[in-house]
C-alpha positions as CSV (number, residue, x, y, z in Angstrom):
1,M,-22.6,29.4,-27.1
2,A,-21.5,26.0,-25.8
3,G,-17.9,25.0,-26.5
4,P,-17.0,21.8,-28.3
5,P,-17.8,18.5,-26.7
6,P,-15.2,16.9,-24.5
7,P,-12.9,14.3,-26.0
8,A,-14.0,10.7,-25.6
9,P,-11.9,9.0,-23.0
10,P,-9.2,7.0,-24.8
11,N,-9.3,4.5,-21.9
12,S,-10.7,4.5,-18.4
13,Q,-7.2,3.4,-17.2
14,P,-4.2,5.7,-17.1
15,T,-2.1,5.7,-20.2
16,T,0.3,2.7,-20.2
17,P,3.3,2.1,-22.4
18,S,2.4,-0.3,-25.3
19,S,5.3,-0.1,-27.7
20,R,7.9,1.0,-25.1
21,Q,7.5,4.6,-26.0
22,S,7.7,6.1,-22.5
23,T,4.8,8.1,-21.0
24,P,5.5,11.5,-19.4
25,S,5.9,10.0,-16.0
26,E,8.5,7.5,-17.1
27,D,10.9,9.9,-18.7
28,R,14.4,9.5,-17.3
29,M,13.0,7.6,-14.3
30,S,15.4,4.6,-14.9
31,T,18.6,6.4,-15.7
32,F,20.4,5.2,-12.6
33,E,18.7,1.9,-12.2
34,T,20.3,-1.5,-12.6
35,E,19.3,-3.6,-15.6
36,E,17.7,-6.0,-13.1
37,V,15.4,-3.4,-11.8
38,K,14.6,-2.2,-15.3
39,M,13.6,-5.7,-16.3
40,L,11.5,-6.1,-13.2
41,R,9.7,-2.9,-14.0
42,E,8.9,-4.2,-17.4
43,T,7.5,-7.5,-16.1
44,V,5.2,-5.6,-13.8
45,R,4.1,-3.2,-16.6
46,E,3.2,-6.1,-18.8
47,F,1.4,-7.8,-15.9
48,G,-0.5,-4.7,-15.0
49,K,-1.6,-4.0,-18.6
50,R,-2.9,-7.6,-19.0
51,E,-4.3,-8.4,-15.6
52,I,-5.4,-5.1,-14.0
53,A,-5.9,-2.2,-16.4
54,P,-8.9,-3.6,-18.2
55,Y,-10.8,-4.4,-15.0
56,I,-9.7,-2.0,-12.2
57,D,-12.5,0.6,-12.6
58,E,-15.2,-2.1,-12.5
59,W,-13.5,-3.6,-9.4
60,D,-13.6,-0.2,-7.8
61,R,-17.3,0.3,-8.6
62,Q,-18.0,-3.2,-7.0
63,A,-15.6,-2.5,-4.1
64,T,-13.8,-5.8,-4.6
65,F,-10.5,-7.2,-5.5
66,P,-10.1,-10.8,-7.0
67,R,-8.6,-13.5,-4.8
68,E,-6.8,-15.1,-7.8
69,M,-4.7,-12.0,-8.3
70,A,-2.2,-13.2,-5.7
71,S,-1.6,-16.5,-7.4
72,K,-1.1,-14.7,-10.7
73,M,1.5,-12.4,-9.1
74,A,3.2,-15.4,-7.6
75,E,3.4,-17.2,-10.9
76,V,5.6,-14.4,-12.4
77,G,7.7,-14.1,-9.3
78,L,6.3,-10.8,-7.9
79,L,4.8,-11.9,-4.6
80,G,7.8,-13.1,-2.7
81,G,9.3,-9.6,-2.2
82,R,12.2,-9.2,0.2
83,L,11.8,-12.6,1.8
84,S,14.4,-15.3,1.3
85,P,14.0,-17.9,-1.5
86,E,14.7,-20.5,1.2
87,I,11.2,-19.9,2.6
88,G,9.5,-19.3,-0.8
89,G,10.3,-15.6,-1.2
90,S,11.8,-13.8,-4.1
91,G,14.9,-12.3,-2.4
92,M,14.5,-8.9,-3.9
93,T,16.6,-5.9,-2.9
94,Y,15.0,-2.9,-1.3
95,P,15.1,-0.9,-4.6
96,M,13.6,-3.9,-6.4
97,I,10.6,-4.3,-4.1
98,T,10.1,-0.5,-4.1
99,A,10.0,-0.6,-7.9
100,V,7.6,-3.5,-7.9
101,I,5.2,-1.7,-5.5
102,E,5.5,1.6,-7.5
103,E,4.8,0.0,-10.9
104,M,1.9,-2.2,-9.6
105,S,0.3,0.9,-7.9
106,Y,0.4,2.7,-11.3
107,F,-2.4,0.4,-12.2
108,S,-4.0,-0.2,-8.7
109,A,-3.1,0.9,-5.2
110,A,-4.6,-2.3,-3.8
111,A,-2.4,-4.4,-6.1
112,G,0.6,-2.4,-4.9
113,A,-0.5,-3.2,-1.3
114,M,-0.9,-6.9,-2.1
115,V,2.5,-7.3,-3.7
116,G,4.1,-5.4,-0.8
117,A,2.4,-7.2,2.1
118,P,4.8,-10.2,2.3
119,S,7.8,-7.8,2.8
120,N,6.2,-5.7,5.6
121,S,3.3,-6.0,8.0
122,V,2.2,-9.5,7.3
123,G,5.2,-11.4,6.2
124,K,8.3,-9.9,7.7
125,G,7.4,-10.6,11.4
126,L,6.5,-14.2,10.5
127,A,9.7,-14.7,8.6
128,M,11.7,-13.2,11.5
129,Q,10.1,-14.8,14.5
130,G,8.0,-17.8,13.1
131,T,8.8,-21.4,13.9
132,D,9.5,-23.8,11.1
133,E,6.0,-25.1,11.5
134,Q,4.5,-21.7,11.3
135,V,6.6,-20.9,8.2
136,D,5.5,-24.0,6.5
137,R,1.8,-23.8,7.6
138,F,1.3,-20.1,6.9
139,L,4.1,-18.3,5.2
140,R,4.9,-20.6,2.3
141,P,1.3,-20.8,1.0
142,F,1.0,-17.1,1.4
143,L,4.0,-16.4,-0.7
144,A,2.7,-18.8,-3.3
145,G,-0.6,-17.0,-3.6
146,E,-2.4,-20.0,-2.3
147,V,-4.0,-18.3,0.7
148,H,-4.6,-14.7,1.7
149,A,-3.6,-13.0,4.9
150,A,-3.9,-9.6,6.6
151,A,-2.4,-7.6,9.5
152,A,-5.0,-6.9,12.1
153,V,-3.5,-4.1,14.2
154,T,-5.6,-0.9,14.3
155,E,-8.5,-0.7,16.8
156,P,-11.6,1.5,16.7
157,H,-10.2,3.9,19.2
158,S,-6.6,4.0,18.2
159,G,-4.2,3.6,15.3
160,T,-0.7,5.2,15.5
161,D,-0.4,4.8,19.3
162,I,-2.1,1.4,19.3
163,V,0.6,-0.4,21.4
164,H,0.1,2.1,24.2
165,K,-3.7,1.9,24.3
166,M,-4.4,-1.7,23.0
167,E,-7.8,-2.9,24.2
168,T,-7.6,-6.4,22.6
169,T,-6.7,-8.8,25.4
170,A,-5.1,-12.2,25.6
171,K,-5.6,-14.3,28.7
172,K,-3.5,-17.4,29.4
173,D,-5.6,-20.5,29.8
174,G,-3.4,-23.5,30.3
175,T,-1.3,-23.8,27.2
176,N,-3.9,-21.8,25.2
177,Y,-4.8,-18.1,25.0
178,I,-8.3,-16.6,25.0
179,L,-8.5,-13.5,22.8
180,N,-11.1,-10.8,23.0
181,G,-11.3,-7.5,21.2
182,E,-12.0,-5.7,17.9
183,K,-9.6,-4.7,15.1
184,A,-10.7,-2.0,12.5
185,W,-9.7,-0.9,9.1
186,I,-8.0,-4.1,8.2
187,S,-7.0,-4.0,4.5
188,G,-7.8,-7.2,2.5
189,I,-10.0,-8.7,5.2
190,E,-12.7,-9.8,2.8
191,N,-10.2,-12.2,1.2
192,A,-8.1,-13.1,4.3
193,D,-7.8,-16.7,5.4
194,W,-5.8,-15.8,8.5
195,V,-4.5,-12.7,10.2
196,V,-1.5,-11.7,12.2
197,T,-3.0,-9.8,15.2
198,F,-1.8,-8.3,18.4
199,A,-3.2,-8.5,22.0
200,T,-2.0,-7.4,25.4
201,L,-1.4,-9.9,28.2
202,D,-1.1,-7.1,30.7
203,K,-2.2,-3.5,30.0
204,S,-0.1,-2.2,32.9
205,K,3.0,-3.2,31.0
206,G,2.3,-1.0,27.9
207,R,4.1,-2.2,24.8
208,K,5.9,-4.8,26.8
209,G,2.7,-6.7,27.4
210,V,1.8,-6.9,23.7
211,T,2.0,-10.3,22.0
212,A,1.5,-11.4,18.4
213,F,-0.7,-14.3,17.3
214,I,-1.7,-16.0,14.0
215,V,-5.5,-16.5,13.9
216,D,-7.4,-18.4,11.3
217,I,-10.5,-16.6,10.2
218,D,-12.6,-19.7,10.5
219,T,-11.7,-20.1,14.2
220,P,-14.8,-20.2,16.4
221,G,-15.4,-16.8,17.9
222,V,-13.9,-14.9,14.9
223,S,-16.2,-12.8,12.7
224,T,-15.5,-10.1,10.1
225,K,-17.3,-7.2,8.6
226,H,-16.5,-5.7,5.2
227,Y,-16.9,-1.9,4.9
228,E,-19.4,-1.9,2.0
229,D,-19.3,1.8,0.9
230,S,-16.0,3.4,1.5
231,H,-15.4,6.8,0.0
232,G,-11.9,5.7,-1.2
233,A,-9.6,2.7,-1.4
234,R,-12.6,0.6,-2.2
235,T,-10.5,-2.2,-3.7
236,F,-8.6,-2.6,-0.5
237,V,-11.8,-4.5,0.7
238,S,-11.2,-3.3,4.3
239,G,-13.2,-4.2,7.3
240,S,-13.3,-5.2,11.0
241,V,-12.3,-8.3,12.9
242,F,-14.1,-9.3,16.0
243,L,-12.6,-11.7,18.5
244,Q,-15.0,-13.1,21.1
245,D,-13.5,-15.7,23.5
246,V,-11.3,-17.0,20.7
247,V,-9.2,-19.9,21.7
248,V,-5.7,-19.7,20.2
249,E,-3.2,-22.6,20.8
250,E,0.2,-21.9,22.0
251,D,1.8,-22.9,18.6
252,R,-0.1,-20.0,17.0
253,R,1.6,-17.5,19.2
254,L,4.2,-15.6,17.1
255,G,7.4,-15.1,19.0
256,E,7.6,-15.0,22.7
257,E,5.1,-13.4,25.1
258,G,5.7,-9.6,25.2
259,E,7.6,-9.5,21.8
260,G,4.5,-8.2,19.8
261,Y,5.8,-4.6,19.7
262,R,9.1,-5.8,18.2
263,I,7.4,-7.9,15.6
264,L,5.0,-5.1,14.7
265,M,7.8,-2.6,14.4
266,A,9.9,-4.9,12.1
267,G,7.6,-4.1,9.3
268,T,6.9,-0.4,10.1
269,E,9.7,1.3,8.2
270,I,9.3,-0.8,5.1
271,G,5.6,-0.3,5.5
272,R,6.1,3.5,5.2
273,L,8.5,3.0,2.3
274,A,5.7,0.8,0.6
275,C,3.1,3.6,1.2
276,A,5.5,6.2,-0.4
277,A,6.0,3.8,-3.3
278,R,2.3,3.3,-3.8
279,A,1.8,7.1,-3.8
280,L,4.6,7.4,-6.3
281,G,2.9,5.0,-8.7
282,M,-0.4,6.7,-8.3
283,L,1.2,10.1,-8.8
284,R,2.7,8.9,-12.1
285,A,-0.7,7.7,-13.2
286,T,-2.2,11.0,-12.2
287,L,0.4,12.9,-14.3
288,D,-0.2,10.7,-17.3
289,V,-4.0,11.0,-17.4
290,S,-3.7,14.8,-16.9
291,V,-1.2,15.2,-19.8
292,E,-3.3,13.0,-22.0
293,Y,-6.4,14.9,-21.3
294,A,-4.7,18.3,-21.6
295,K,-3.6,17.4,-25.1
296,L,-7.0,16.2,-26.3
297,R,-9.4,18.6,-24.7
298,E,-9.8,21.9,-26.6
299,T,-11.1,25.3,-25.6
300,F,-10.9,28.5,-27.5
301,G,-9.6,26.6,-30.5
302,Q,-6.6,25.0,-28.9
303,P,-5.7,22.1,-26.5
304,I,-6.0,23.2,-22.9
305,G,-2.4,22.2,-22.4
306,R,-1.6,25.4,-24.2
307,H,-3.1,27.5,-21.4
308,Q,-0.5,28.6,-18.9
309,L,-2.7,27.8,-15.8
310,V,-2.9,24.2,-17.0
311,Q,0.8,24.1,-17.7
312,D,1.4,25.4,-14.1
313,K,-0.5,22.3,-12.8
314,I,1.4,19.9,-15.0
315,A,4.8,21.5,-14.1
316,T,4.1,21.2,-10.4
317,M,2.9,17.6,-10.7
318,A,6.1,16.6,-12.7
319,T,8.4,18.4,-10.3
320,N,6.8,16.9,-7.2
321,L,6.9,13.4,-8.8
322,D,10.7,13.6,-9.3
323,A,11.2,14.9,-5.8
324,A,9.0,12.2,-4.3
325,R,10.9,9.6,-6.3
326,L,14.3,10.8,-5.0
327,L,13.0,10.7,-1.4
328,T,11.5,7.3,-1.8
329,Y,14.4,5.6,-3.4
330,R,16.8,7.2,-0.9
331,V,15.1,5.1,1.8
332,A,15.4,2.0,-0.3
333,E,19.1,2.6,-1.0
334,L,19.8,3.3,2.7
335,K,18.1,0.1,3.7
336,E,19.9,-1.8,1.1
337,A,23.2,-0.4,2.4
338,G,22.5,-1.8,5.8
339,V,21.3,1.3,7.6
340,E,19.3,-0.2,10.5
341,R,17.0,2.8,11.3
342,V,15.7,5.2,8.6
343,Q,12.6,6.4,10.5
344,R,13.3,10.1,9.7
345,E,13.9,9.4,6.0
346,A,11.0,7.0,5.7
347,S,8.7,9.6,7.3
348,M,9.9,12.3,4.9
349,A,9.3,10.1,1.8
350,K,5.8,9.0,3.0
351,L,4.8,12.6,4.0
352,F,6.0,14.3,0.7
353,A,4.9,11.5,-1.7
354,T,1.4,11.3,-0.2
355,N,0.9,15.1,0.1
356,S,2.1,15.5,-3.5
357,L,-0.3,12.9,-4.7
358,V,-3.3,14.5,-3.0
359,E,-2.3,17.9,-4.5
360,A,-1.9,16.3,-7.9
361,T,-5.2,14.5,-8.0
362,N,-7.0,17.7,-6.9
363,E,-5.4,19.5,-9.8
364,A,-6.1,16.7,-12.1
365,M,-9.8,16.9,-11.3
366,Q,-9.7,20.6,-12.2
367,I,-8.0,19.8,-15.5
368,H,-10.7,17.3,-16.3
369,G,-13.5,19.7,-15.3
370,A,-16.9,18.1,-15.4
371,N,-15.5,15.0,-16.9
372,S,-13.6,14.3,-13.6
373,H,-17.0,13.1,-12.2
374,S,-17.6,10.7,-15.0
375,P,-17.0,7.0,-14.4
376,E,-15.5,6.8,-17.9
377,Y,-12.4,8.6,-16.6
378,S,-10.0,7.1,-14.0
379,V,-9.1,10.4,-12.5
380,G,-12.0,10.2,-10.1
381,R,-10.8,6.9,-8.7
382,L,-7.3,8.2,-8.3
383,W,-8.6,11.3,-6.5
384,R,-10.7,9.1,-4.0
385,D,-7.9,6.7,-3.4
386,A,-5.3,9.4,-2.9
387,K,-6.6,10.7,0.5
388,S,-6.1,7.3,2.2
389,T,-2.4,7.5,1.6
390,Q,-2.2,10.4,4.0
391,I,-3.8,8.3,6.6
392,F,-2.4,4.7,6.1
393,D,0.9,3.8,7.8
394,G,0.5,6.7,10.3
395,V,-1.3,10.0,9.6
396,N,0.9,12.6,8.0
397,E,0.6,14.9,11.1
398,I,2.4,12.3,13.2
399,H,5.1,12.0,10.6
400,K,5.7,15.7,10.8
401,V,6.1,15.4,14.5
402,M,8.6,12.5,14.1
403,I,10.6,14.4,11.5
404,A,10.7,17.5,13.7
405,E,11.7,15.6,16.8
406,S,14.5,13.9,14.9
407,V,15.8,17.2,13.6
408,L,15.6,18.8,17.1
409,G,17.4,15.8,18.7
410,Y,14.4,14.8,20.8
411,R,14.4,11.2,19.4
């Protein structure tokens, strides 16, 4: 005899606090946080409930993310991140920007990436090495949400070791540069107005030959291709950038010739911190939808949350969530304390948070059973998006190598 029908989904979006009664994933999370961070979290939650939660599943189905979201984030002071207010930033501390990325990613990983971009791969190098003209022309409008930008780094043949095998070339032509090459898996490229990209002036010099450039998408010779049917991370609107005899003027070079590696690495550690924070937000959402479903779905005359095997899954999710949170915010606190290099700690946080997320979404699919495949439940989107976190910002295998070499004293 067939069992009772499954409960109707209370919402296609993870449970979100509406009357300030905390969800399971929020319990005790802010015990040691400053009032400033707590207020910032509340701002992001209200923003997410209003601007993202009602629409994210439809955006995922359409593989799109609205351009206007950036300006809406900027209006409430969420887009400026770590950058100085003197150049249009928000001047957040590391714990603050980590909390913003985490909270935004609870609703949408793509939104978490958007709010974090000014502090890492796109904005930090420009803030660090950009001329006054470049800051005014590119960075200030970006921080105001008036334009969109992306970091075009990865190439079809290489990602983690890109600076050692870069195929995109820059050839000096008087005071200009001629760029040729292809960049792949560029997040946000569908909406981008310009990119920070990297090319080598001399392959024999390895990373010392890499130089950074700012390239407008409408420059002659630039074309893009949006990946139409990605398995996951669909709202990241990723794609390729093709550079064919693209003329870039000298005033669009970012930093000096050969400084591209330094500019790229400036955003790497915070990029890994941001990836861990995104995974943390998604892990919280996964726990919440799992708890909600386990309380509503009944088998054998009781909620499935009463079954010990389901309880085992919930307990593991909750424990890994707390452990991932501690590892992630340790990186933020170390950076805030002025520790210059936190490569080992950042790799640990990224590795553990993303692995825990993938494990949690797998178990959440089991808890939801056949309903996990229904578009009426957000758990399927979380499951598909989770895998990308193990790949973005360096595949997890390379992070294991980096952690081990640090422990062994090899680096």
